[in-house]
mmCIF file of C-alpha atoms in Angstrom:
data_model
loop_
_atom_site.group_PDB
_atom_site.id
_atom_site.type_symbol
_atom_site.label_atom_id
_atom_site.label_comp_id
_atom_site.label_asym_id
_atom_site.label_seq_id
_atom_site.Cartn_x
_atom_site.Cartn_y
_atom_site.Cartn_z
ATOM 1 C CA UNK H 760 124.773 152.978 45.204
ATOM 2 C CA UNK H 761 121.762 155.394 45.645
ATOM 3 C CA UNK H 762 120.713 156.063 49.274
ATOM 4 C CA UNK H 763 117.402 157.822 50.068
ATOM 5 C CA UNK H 764 117.490 159.434 53.539
ATOM 6 C CA UNK H 765 114.108 160.353 54.812
ATOM 7 C CA UNK H 766 113.938 163.165 57.408
ATOM 8 C CA UNK H 767 110.415 162.628 59.077
ATOM 9 C CA UNK H 768 110.472 164.995 62.051
ATOM 10 C CA UNK H 769 107.532 167.306 62.005
ATOM 11 C CA UNK H 770 109.697 170.006 63.691
ATOM 12 C CA UNK H 771 110.806 172.999 61.817
ATOM 13 C CA UNK H 772 114.354 174.236 61.893
ATOM 14 C CA UNK H 773 117.111 172.318 63.549
ATOM 15 C CA UNK H 774 116.003 169.231 65.240
ATOM 16 C CA UNK H 775 117.787 165.973 66.475
ATOM 17 C CA UNK H 776 116.635 163.682 63.593
ATOM 18 C CA UNK H 777 118.145 165.949 60.946
ATOM 19 C CA UNK H 778 121.389 166.020 62.916
ATOM 20 C CA UNK H 779 121.856 162.307 63.077
ATOM 21 C CA UNK H 780 120.836 161.876 59.440
ATOM 22 C CA UNK H 781 123.448 164.300 58.303
ATOM 23 C CA UNK H 782 125.996 162.484 60.502
ATOM 24 C CA UNK H 783 125.267 159.391 58.659
ATOM 25 C CA UNK H 784 125.253 160.864 55.360
ATOM 26 C CA UNK H 785 128.731 162.389 55.980
ATOM 27 C CA UNK H 786 129.838 158.805 56.610
ATOM 28 C CA UNK H 787 128.834 157.644 53.240
ATOM 29 C CA UNK H 788 130.658 160.066 50.980
ATOM 30 C CA UNK H 789 131.089 157.583 48.109
ATOM 31 C CA UNK H 790 127.288 157.168 47.448
ATOM 32 C CA UNK H 791 124.677 159.016 45.823
ATOM 33 C CA UNK H 792 122.523 160.455 48.462
ATOM 34 C CA UNK H 793 119.179 162.113 48.185
ATOM 35 C CA UNK H 794 117.254 163.641 51.040
ATOM 36 C CA UNK H 795 113.466 163.425 51.378
ATOM 37 C CA UNK H 796 111.651 165.579 54.146
ATOM 38 C CA UNK H 797 108.100 164.652 55.564
ATOM 39 C CA UNK H 798 107.180 167.246 57.783
ATOM 40 C CA UNK H 799 103.319 166.504 57.723
ATOM 41 C CA UNK H 800 101.008 163.988 56.337
ATOM 42 C CA UNK H 801 101.481 165.263 52.893
ATOM 43 C CA UNK H 802 104.668 164.545 50.964
ATOM 44 C CA UNK H 803 106.210 165.688 47.657
ATOM 45 C CA UNK H 804 105.074 163.027 45.315
ATOM 46 C CA UNK H 805 107.352 164.462 42.719
ATOM 47 C CA UNK H 806 110.172 162.942 44.920
ATOM 48 C CA UNK H 807 108.828 159.509 44.394
ATOM 49 C CA UNK H 808 111.575 158.602 42.033
ATOM 50 C CA UNK H 809 114.110 159.124 44.884
ATOM 51 C CA UNK H 810 112.079 156.707 46.889
ATOM 52 C CA UNK H 811 111.657 153.869 44.558
ATOM 53 C CA UNK H 812 115.077 154.323 42.707
ATOM 54 C CA UNK H 813 117.167 153.917 45.744
ATOM 55 C CA UNK H 814 119.145 150.904 46.865
ATOM 56 C CA UNK H 815 118.923 151.681 50.517
ATOM 57 C CA UNK H 816 116.241 153.721 52.169
ATOM 58 C CA UNK H 817 117.022 155.234 55.779
ATOM 59 C CA UNK H 818 114.091 156.293 57.747
ATOM 60 C CA UNK H 819 114.975 158.866 60.376
ATOM 61 C CA UNK H 820 112.289 160.077 62.936
ATOM 62 C CA UNK H 821 111.742 160.986 66.608
ATOM 63 C CA UNK H 822 109.916 158.460 68.877
ATOM 64 C CA UNK H 823 106.369 159.850 69.524
ATOM 65 C CA UNK H 824 104.423 158.165 72.374
ATOM 66 C CA UNK H 825 106.358 154.820 72.094
ATOM 67 C CA UNK H 826 105.697 154.703 68.269
ATOM 68 C CA UNK H 827 105.863 156.370 64.774
ATOM 69 C CA UNK H 828 104.692 160.035 64.723
ATOM 70 C CA UNK H 829 101.048 160.045 63.408
ATOM 71 C CA UNK H 830 102.008 162.104 60.314
ATOM 72 C CA UNK H 831 104.646 159.642 59.204
ATOM 73 C CA UNK H 832 102.504 156.665 59.877
ATOM 74 C CA UNK H 833 99.965 158.183 57.317
ATOM 75 C CA UNK H 834 102.675 158.477 54.923
ATOM 76 C CA UNK H 835 104.048 155.048 55.415
ATOM 77 C CA UNK H 836 100.639 153.680 54.555
ATOM 78 C CA UNK H 837 100.802 155.446 51.203
ATOM 79 C CA UNK H 838 104.387 154.057 50.598
ATOM 80 C CA UNK H 839 103.371 150.635 51.238
ATOM 81 C CA UNK H 840 100.989 150.708 48.363
ATOM 82 C CA UNK H 841 103.779 152.066 46.167
ATOM 83 C CA UNK H 842 106.451 149.458 47.225
ATOM 84 C CA UNK H 843 103.965 146.630 47.144
ATOM 85 C CA UNK H 844 103.466 147.356 43.402
ATOM 86 C CA UNK H 845 107.117 147.293 42.790
ATOM 87 C CA UNK H 846 108.411 143.766 41.736
ATOM 88 C CA UNK H 847 112.177 144.295 41.619
ATOM 89 C CA UNK H 848 115.023 146.378 42.538
ATOM 90 C CA UNK H 849 113.272 147.409 45.946
ATOM 91 C CA UNK H 850 115.352 149.314 48.509
ATOM 92 C CA UNK H 851 116.555 147.844 51.757
ATOM 93 C CA UNK H 852 115.098 149.519 54.911
ATOM 94 C CA UNK H 853 117.259 151.078 57.575
ATOM 95 C CA UNK H 854 115.802 153.084 60.332
ATOM 96 C CA UNK H 855 117.213 155.673 62.941
ATOM 97 C CA UNK H 856 114.826 156.510 65.762
ATOM 98 C CA UNK H 857 115.743 158.950 68.678
ATOM 99 C CA UNK H 858 114.037 159.824 71.861
ATOM 100 C CA UNK H 859 114.546 162.119 74.729
ATOM 101 C CA UNK H 860 114.674 159.414 77.348
ATOM 102 C CA UNK H 861 118.026 158.293 78.385
ATOM 103 C CA UNK H 862 117.879 154.684 77.339
ATOM 104 C CA UNK H 863 117.662 153.902 73.624
ATOM 105 C CA UNK H 864 115.760 150.674 74.276
ATOM 106 C CA UNK H 865 112.522 152.778 74.638
ATOM 107 C CA UNK H 866 112.601 152.775 70.882
ATOM 108 C CA UNK H 867 112.222 148.835 70.720
ATOM 109 C CA UNK H 868 108.469 148.577 69.879
ATOM 110 C CA UNK H 869 108.785 151.084 66.972
ATOM 111 C CA UNK H 870 111.266 148.724 65.131
ATOM 112 C CA UNK H 871 108.950 145.906 65.367
ATOM 113 C CA UNK H 872 106.283 148.311 63.722
ATOM 114 C CA UNK H 873 108.694 149.025 61.036
ATOM 115 C CA UNK H 874 109.420 145.510 60.453
ATOM 116 C CA UNK H 875 105.664 144.692 60.158
ATOM 117 C CA UNK H 876 105.482 147.748 57.640
ATOM 118 C CA UNK H 877 108.349 146.029 55.649
ATOM 119 C CA UNK H 878 106.329 142.791 55.569
ATOM 120 C CA UNK H 879 103.211 144.516 54.406
ATOM 121 C CA UNK H 880 105.201 146.431 51.695
ATOM 122 C CA UNK H 881 107.360 143.309 50.778
ATOM 123 C CA UNK H 882 110.445 145.115 51.655
ATOM 124 C CA UNK H 883 113.725 143.699 53.083
ATOM 125 C CA UNK H 884 114.665 144.983 56.643
ATOM 126 C CA UNK H 885 118.238 146.190 56.938
ATOM 127 C CA UNK H 886 119.045 147.310 60.548
ATOM 128 C CA UNK H 887 117.762 149.745 63.267
ATOM 129 C CA UNK H 888 119.482 152.231 65.564
ATOM 130 C CA UNK H 889 117.674 153.496 68.605
ATOM 131 C CA UNK H 890 119.156 156.454 70.105
ATOM 132 C CA UNK H 891 118.293 157.450 73.749
ATOM 133 C CA UNK H 892 118.968 161.114 75.079
ATOM 134 C CA UNK H 893 118.814 162.290 71.479
ATOM 135 C CA UNK H 894 118.541 165.951 72.295
ATOM 136 C CA UNK H 895 121.748 165.857 74.438
ATOM 137 C CA UNK H 896 123.546 164.095 71.719
ATOM 138 C CA UNK H 897 122.270 166.351 68.831
ATOM 139 C CA UNK H 898 123.427 169.447 70.868
ATOM 140 C CA UNK H 899 126.770 167.997 71.641
ATOM 141 C CA UNK H 900 127.747 166.444 68.169
ATOM 142 C CA UNK H 901 128.318 170.017 66.785
ATOM 143 C CA UNK H 902 131.580 169.497 68.926
ATOM 144 C CA UNK H 903 134.209 166.889 68.099
ATOM 145 C CA UNK H 904 132.762 163.482 67.333
ATOM 146 C CA UNK H 905 135.606 161.907 68.824
ATOM 147 C CA UNK H 906 135.072 163.498 72.428
ATOM 148 C CA UNK H 907 132.661 162.057 74.973
ATOM 149 C CA UNK H 908 129.754 161.600 74.985
ATOM 150 C CA UNK H 909 129.779 161.764 71.176
ATOM 151 C CA UNK H 910 132.461 158.906 70.744
ATOM 152 C CA UNK H 911 129.723 156.363 71.605
ATOM 153 C CA UNK H 912 127.075 157.599 69.080
ATOM 154 C CA UNK H 913 129.667 158.308 66.336
ATOM 155 C CA UNK H 914 130.929 154.576 66.754
ATOM 156 C CA UNK H 915 127.430 153.147 66.560
ATOM 157 C CA UNK H 916 126.452 155.248 63.520
ATOM 158 C CA UNK H 917 129.659 154.322 61.785
ATOM 159 C CA UNK H 918 128.557 150.649 62.236
ATOM 160 C CA UNK H 919 125.279 151.443 60.698
ATOM 161 C CA UNK H 920 127.180 153.294 57.781
ATOM 162 C CA UNK H 921 129.449 150.156 57.297
ATOM 163 C CA UNK H 922 126.207 147.818 57.065
ATOM 164 C CA UNK H 923 124.479 150.198 54.579
ATOM 165 C CA UNK H 924 127.554 150.492 52.469
ATOM 166 C CA UNK H 925 127.561 146.777 52.062
ATOM 167 C CA UNK H 926 123.684 146.480 51.831
ATOM 168 C CA UNK H 927 123.996 143.967 54.735
ATOM 169 C CA UNK H 928 121.458 143.122 57.564
ATOM 170 C CA UNK H 929 122.583 143.566 61.079
ATOM 171 C CA UNK H 930 120.780 143.544 64.539
ATOM 172 C CA UNK H 931 119.188 146.602 65.951
ATOM 173 C CA UNK H 932 121.566 148.697 68.146
ATOM 174 C CA UNK H 933 120.387 150.685 71.069
ATOM 175 C CA UNK H 934 122.655 153.482 72.457
ATOM 176 C CA UNK H 935 122.286 155.178 75.742
ATOM 177 C CA UNK H 936 125.022 158.048 76.633
ATOM 178 C CA UNK H 937 127.937 157.082 78.462
ATOM 179 C CA UNK H 938 126.957 159.694 81.200
ATOM 180 C CA UNK H 939 125.298 159.398 84.575
ATOM 181 C CA UNK H 940 121.545 158.803 84.189
ATOM 182 C CA UNK H 941 120.785 160.812 87.479
ATOM 183 C CA UNK H 942 122.653 163.956 86.026
ATOM 184 C CA UNK H 943 120.856 163.632 82.853
ATOM 185 C CA UNK H 944 117.483 163.566 84.613
ATOM 186 C CA UNK H 945 118.464 166.557 86.926
ATOM 187 C CA UNK H 946 119.471 168.638 83.812
ATOM 188 C CA UNK H 947 116.432 167.680 81.901
ATOM 189 C CA UNK H 948 114.021 168.717 84.804
ATOM 190 C CA UNK H 949 116.121 171.973 85.345
ATOM 191 C CA UNK H 950 115.714 172.597 81.496
ATOM 192 C CA UNK H 951 111.938 172.435 81.582
ATOM 193 C CA UNK H 952 111.889 174.881 84.336
ATOM 194 C CA UNK H 953 114.021 177.357 82.605
ATOM 195 C CA UNK H 954 111.983 176.986 79.382
ATOM 196 C CA UNK H 955 108.809 177.698 81.350
ATOM 197 C CA UNK H 956 110.343 180.667 82.952
ATOM 198 C CA UNK H 957 111.199 182.215 79.595
ATOM 199 C CA UNK H 958 107.536 181.853 78.815
ATOM 200 C CA UNK H 959 106.698 183.808 82.130
ATOM 201 C CA UNK H 960 105.593 180.678 83.999
ATOM 202 C CA UNK H 961 106.681 179.541 87.617
ATOM 203 C CA UNK H 962 107.899 176.136 88.443
ATOM 204 C CA UNK H 963 104.593 175.183 90.076
ATOM 205 C CA UNK H 964 102.726 176.256 86.951
ATOM 206 C CA UNK H 965 104.102 173.275 85.017
ATOM 207 C CA UNK H 966 102.007 171.078 87.327
ATOM 208 C CA UNK H 967 98.799 172.772 86.791
ATOM 209 C CA UNK H 968 95.642 170.642 85.692
ATOM 210 C CA UNK H 969 93.926 171.949 82.669
ATOM 211 C CA UNK C 589 83.817 159.612 82.729
ATOM 212 C CA UNK C 590 84.603 157.063 80.074
ATOM 213 C CA UNK C 591 86.518 158.352 76.965
ATOM 214 C CA UNK C 592 85.849 156.498 73.658
ATOM 215 C CA UNK C 593 88.576 157.262 70.784
ATOM 216 C CA UNK C 594 87.590 155.717 67.566
ATOM 217 C CA UNK C 595 88.633 155.887 63.990
ATOM 218 C CA UNK C 596 85.197 155.516 62.473
ATOM 219 C CA UNK C 597 82.821 158.318 61.502
ATOM 220 C CA UNK C 598 80.407 159.870 64.104
ATOM 221 C CA UNK C 599 77.578 158.277 62.250
ATOM 222 C CA UNK C 600 79.050 154.889 62.244
ATOM 223 C CA UNK C 601 79.887 155.232 66.107
ATOM 224 C CA UNK C 602 76.351 156.367 66.777
ATOM 225 C CA UNK C 603 74.852 153.642 64.794
ATOM 226 C CA UNK C 604 76.839 151.006 66.594
ATOM 227 C CA UNK C 605 77.253 152.173 69.968
ATOM 228 C CA UNK C 606 73.766 153.017 71.307
ATOM 229 C CA UNK C 607 74.524 152.290 75.123
ATOM 230 C CA UNK C 608 76.618 155.587 75.605
ATOM 231 C CA UNK C 609 76.041 157.268 78.982
ATOM 232 C CA UNK C 610 75.509 160.856 79.167
ATOM 233 C CA UNK C 611 78.831 161.670 80.807
ATOM 234 C CA UNK C 612 80.882 159.653 78.219
ATOM 235 C CA UNK C 613 83.054 161.534 75.836
ATOM 236 C CA UNK C 614 83.484 160.274 72.190
ATOM 237 C CA UNK C 615 86.449 161.639 70.283
ATOM 238 C CA UNK C 616 86.066 161.037 66.399
ATOM 239 C CA UNK C 617 87.856 161.973 63.315
ATOM 240 C CA UNK C 618 86.462 164.948 61.704
ATOM 241 C CA UNK C 619 89.198 165.173 59.170
ATOM 242 C CA UNK C 620 90.574 168.228 60.545
ATOM 243 C CA UNK C 621 93.199 167.071 63.405
ATOM 244 C CA UNK C 622 96.479 168.145 62.859
ATOM 245 C CA UNK C 623 99.663 166.331 63.959
ATOM 246 C CA UNK C 624 101.733 167.064 66.920
ATOM 247 C CA UNK C 625 104.759 169.227 65.955
ATOM 248 C CA UNK C 626 106.822 168.480 69.086
ATOM 249 C CA UNK C 627 106.921 172.096 70.192
ATOM 250 C CA UNK C 628 106.432 171.029 73.890
ATOM 251 C CA UNK C 629 104.277 174.181 74.417
ATOM 252 C CA UNK C 630 101.710 171.760 76.120
ATOM 253 C CA UNK C 631 104.422 171.495 78.860
ATOM 254 C CA UNK C 632 106.297 174.898 79.307
ATOM 255 C CA UNK C 633 103.890 177.382 77.645
ATOM 256 C CA UNK C 634 100.064 176.359 78.324
ATOM 257 C CA UNK C 635 100.484 173.195 80.491
ATOM 258 C CA UNK C 636 98.144 170.685 79.817
ATOM 259 C CA UNK C 637 96.719 172.228 76.765
ATOM 260 C CA UNK C 638 97.827 171.838 73.224
ATOM 261 C CA UNK C 639 98.485 175.264 71.116
ATOM 262 C CA UNK C 640 97.139 173.756 67.723
ATOM 263 C CA UNK C 641 93.640 175.308 67.577
ATOM 264 C CA UNK C 642 91.829 172.536 65.497
ATOM 265 C CA UNK C 643 89.295 171.333 68.064
ATOM 266 C CA UNK C 644 91.673 168.702 69.444
ATOM 267 C CA UNK C 645 93.597 170.808 71.913
ATOM 268 C CA UNK C 646 91.777 169.403 74.793
ATOM 269 C CA UNK C 647 92.637 165.911 74.477
ATOM 270 C CA UNK C 648 95.232 165.912 77.480
ATOM 271 C CA UNK C 649 92.546 167.315 79.662
ATOM 272 C CA UNK C 650 90.224 164.471 78.721
ATOM 273 C CA UNK C 651 93.058 161.894 79.509
ATOM 274 C CA UNK C 652 93.408 163.461 83.039
ATOM 275 C CA UNK C 653 89.882 163.063 83.843
ATOM 276 C CA UNK C 654 88.995 159.685 82.239
ATOM 277 C CA UNK C 655 88.408 156.699 84.487
ATOM 278 C CA UNK C 656 88.536 154.467 81.381
ATOM 279 C CA UNK C 657 89.975 155.101 77.855
ATOM 280 C CA UNK C 658 88.212 152.858 75.411
ATOM 281 C CA UNK C 659 90.056 152.862 71.932
ATOM 282 C CA UNK C 660 88.471 151.457 68.654
ATOM 283 C CA UNK C 661 91.392 151.401 66.138
ATOM 284 C CA UNK C 662 92.274 149.686 62.867
ATOM 285 C CA UNK C 663 95.487 147.744 63.527
ATOM 286 C CA UNK C 664 98.097 149.216 61.350
ATOM 287 C CA UNK C 665 101.553 147.345 61.602
ATOM 288 C CA UNK C 666 100.842 146.368 64.955
ATOM 289 C CA UNK C 667 99.914 149.839 66.230
ATOM 290 C CA UNK C 668 97.171 152.484 66.098
ATOM 291 C CA UNK C 669 95.656 153.866 62.887
ATOM 292 C CA UNK C 670 96.946 157.295 62.070
ATOM 293 C CA UNK C 671 94.013 159.247 63.523
ATOM 294 C CA UNK C 672 94.346 157.219 66.884
ATOM 295 C CA UNK C 673 98.004 157.668 67.058
ATOM 296 C CA UNK C 674 97.397 161.493 66.290
ATOM 297 C CA UNK C 675 95.124 161.576 69.472
ATOM 298 C CA UNK C 676 97.786 159.903 71.574
ATOM 299 C CA UNK C 677 100.490 162.210 70.324
ATOM 300 C CA UNK C 678 98.262 165.245 71.061
ATOM 301 C CA UNK C 679 97.704 163.874 74.674
ATOM 302 C CA UNK C 680 101.299 164.494 75.622
ATOM 303 C CA UNK C 681 100.147 167.325 77.961
ATOM 304 C CA UNK C 682 98.464 164.718 80.131
ATOM 305 C CA UNK C 683 101.934 163.926 81.332
ATOM 306 C CA UNK C 684 104.487 166.324 83.128
ATOM 307 C CA UNK C 685 107.671 167.201 81.496
ATOM 308 C CA UNK C 686 109.176 166.219 84.801
ATOM 309 C CA UNK C 687 111.349 163.071 84.564
ATOM 310 C CA UNK C 688 111.699 160.223 87.034
ATOM 311 C CA UNK C 689 113.285 156.937 87.027
ATOM 312 C CA UNK C 690 111.242 153.795 87.710
ATOM 313 C CA UNK C 691 112.078 150.146 87.340
ATOM 314 C CA UNK C 692 115.382 151.250 85.732
ATOM 315 C CA UNK C 693 113.871 153.359 83.002
ATOM 316 C CA UNK C 694 113.181 156.859 82.544
ATOM 317 C CA UNK C 695 109.583 158.317 82.181
ATOM 318 C CA UNK C 696 107.439 161.224 82.710
ATOM 319 C CA UNK C 697 105.365 161.969 85.843
ATOM 320 C CA UNK C 698 101.450 161.982 85.434
ATOM 321 C CA UNK C 699 99.833 165.334 85.475
ATOM 322 C CA UNK C 700 96.709 163.693 87.281
ATOM 323 C CA UNK C 701 96.335 160.646 89.539
ATOM 324 C CA UNK C 702 93.204 159.361 87.751
ATOM 325 C CA UNK C 703 95.185 156.256 86.572
ATOM 326 C CA UNK C 704 92.535 155.171 84.031
ATOM 327 C CA UNK C 705 92.087 151.644 82.651
ATOM 328 C CA UNK C 706 93.008 151.354 78.952
ATOM 329 C CA UNK C 707 90.788 149.029 76.655
ATOM 330 C CA UNK C 708 92.039 148.696 73.061
ATOM 331 C CA UNK C 709 89.925 147.020 70.448
ATOM 332 C CA UNK C 710 91.901 146.522 67.239
ATOM 333 C CA UNK C 711 90.184 145.429 64.205
ATOM 334 C CA UNK C 712 91.336 144.363 60.780
ATOM 335 C CA UNK C 713 91.076 141.573 58.331
ATOM 336 C CA UNK C 714 94.636 140.846 57.951
ATOM 337 C CA UNK C 715 96.323 141.084 61.203
ATOM 338 C CA UNK C 716 99.427 139.007 61.369
ATOM 339 C CA UNK C 717 100.604 137.202 64.495
ATOM 340 C CA UNK C 718 103.747 139.413 64.631
ATOM 341 C CA UNK C 719 101.358 142.487 64.320
ATOM 342 C CA UNK C 720 99.243 140.972 67.450
ATOM 343 C CA UNK C 721 102.569 140.561 69.221
ATOM 344 C CA UNK C 722 103.613 143.940 68.486
ATOM 345 C CA UNK C 723 100.361 145.466 69.437
ATOM 346 C CA UNK C 724 100.512 143.968 72.900
ATOM 347 C CA UNK C 725 103.994 145.163 73.534
ATOM 348 C CA UNK C 726 102.779 148.661 72.409
ATOM 349 C CA UNK C 727 99.674 148.862 74.770
ATOM 350 C CA UNK C 728 101.965 147.522 77.501
ATOM 351 C CA UNK C 729 104.433 150.269 76.922
ATOM 352 C CA UNK C 730 101.645 152.895 76.592
ATOM 353 C CA UNK C 731 100.381 151.635 80.147
ATOM 354 C CA UNK C 732 103.787 152.238 81.737
ATOM 355 C CA UNK C 733 104.367 155.485 80.161
ATOM 356 C CA UNK C 734 100.833 156.947 80.786
ATOM 357 C CA UNK C 735 100.501 155.422 84.197
ATOM 358 C CA UNK C 736 97.301 153.712 83.253
ATOM 359 C CA UNK C 737 96.211 151.377 86.147
ATOM 360 C CA UNK C 738 95.655 148.358 83.753
ATOM 361 C CA UNK C 739 95.371 147.542 80.006
ATOM 362 C CA UNK C 740 93.154 145.238 77.874
ATOM 363 C CA UNK C 741 93.406 144.418 74.360
ATOM 364 C CA UNK C 742 91.280 142.619 71.955
ATOM 365 C CA UNK C 743 91.325 141.822 68.224
ATOM 366 C CA UNK C 744 88.479 141.690 65.816
ATOM 367 C CA UNK C 745 87.953 141.428 62.038
ATOM 368 C CA UNK C 746 85.490 144.358 61.686
ATOM 369 C CA UNK C 747 84.614 147.550 63.402
ATOM 370 C CA UNK C 748 81.107 146.585 62.788
ATOM 371 C CA UNK C 749 80.950 143.578 65.236
ATOM 372 C CA UNK C 750 82.542 145.284 68.123
ATOM 373 C CA UNK C 751 79.391 146.633 69.907
ATOM 374 C CA UNK C 752 78.187 143.620 71.803
ATOM 375 C CA UNK C 753 81.706 142.322 72.331
ATOM 376 C CA UNK C 754 82.800 145.605 73.797
ATOM 377 C CA UNK C 755 80.055 145.182 76.423
ATOM 378 C CA UNK C 756 80.331 141.507 77.057
ATOM 379 C CA UNK C 757 83.995 141.985 77.827
ATOM 380 C CA UNK C 758 83.478 144.880 80.020
ATOM 381 C CA UNK C 759 80.990 142.782 82.080
ATOM 382 C CA UNK C 760 83.272 139.696 82.211
ATOM 383 C CA UNK C 761 85.435 139.039 85.393
ATOM 384 C CA UNK C 762 88.916 138.758 83.872
ATOM 385 C CA UNK C 763 90.994 135.682 85.074
ATOM 386 C CA UNK C 764 94.172 137.338 84.366
ATOM 387 C CA UNK C 765 95.901 140.139 82.359
ATOM 388 C CA UNK C 766 97.779 137.446 80.134
ATOM 389 C CA UNK C 767 94.371 135.696 79.590
ATOM 390 C CA UNK C 768 92.851 138.919 78.557
ATOM 391 C CA UNK C 769 95.468 139.584 76.106
ATOM 392 C CA UNK C 770 95.164 136.131 74.387
ATOM 393 C CA UNK C 771 91.340 136.536 74.063
#
């Protein structure tokens, strides 16, 4: 089976979206996997064959302001036209969205948007995976996937891999870490202050009004 | 100050919205806006100001000063059109990086306490029921996460019939938020 994995984070270099996409790809070793990167509103149209020839298409992107990042939304509109013109052998759509908030449920609306896109593009919806605390998981997963807090993430990505393996349809899964929320918030807030200090700012500068 | 954000051209907007006040600000698509790249510099390097120099780096400032944000957007899959979404993505600096927990969910603190009202006018000929439902959920989520004081959402077939309706709605006493959403 051909599986297309779309990496649609606009960030250059290492990013959470890429990490989760690779974990999924590694769980599907028996399939032919092609990777398509969409970093801005343009995409490499020479890669259209990867898009239309796959049996399953996995869209991976970060949550931006409760929805799809604008550059990828632009591209999805172009892909809607491509898929609408196809009459057979269309890919089934799977979606992984990660966000910096603790609760994976923050991604709930974006799956509805993607289901509406599927409806317009006449594509079949497969499954969604909404990952909360994405940056923490992404940093931690360089370690052992069987250890906390990665075990919960690995289990859910495995579930999605099994669904894709059989080209099935399943309910959306939301992941929040098995980790105290207050500590995540505390560490997150501390992290912003440390990043500001690296840029020569003081803590109170973060609150300045432009 | 009222901030209008629309996805038509400057000319289209001027042609249709002739009752703009002198302190209103209109954000239009000049075709040069660049997408947010998730660098977070608007939080930790130049707080409240985007580092992308394309003429749209002041959006967060406008969001922190507006009393009303009036959005006119083509409805795309139950959300904003790419330009409007780009404006919202680039407004990230209107929030602080600092997290809080409210109503059991994590969110960012506001940079200012202007708490604007959000009016969203979606237009499009083929907006499905599911898309309307999604759009209402999206706007409600935007209200929570941006600390807007209230949100109002309307659906129309065309951008060109909005002008009168915008002003009629704005002068009307709303019976309830749910009623507003349904009309």
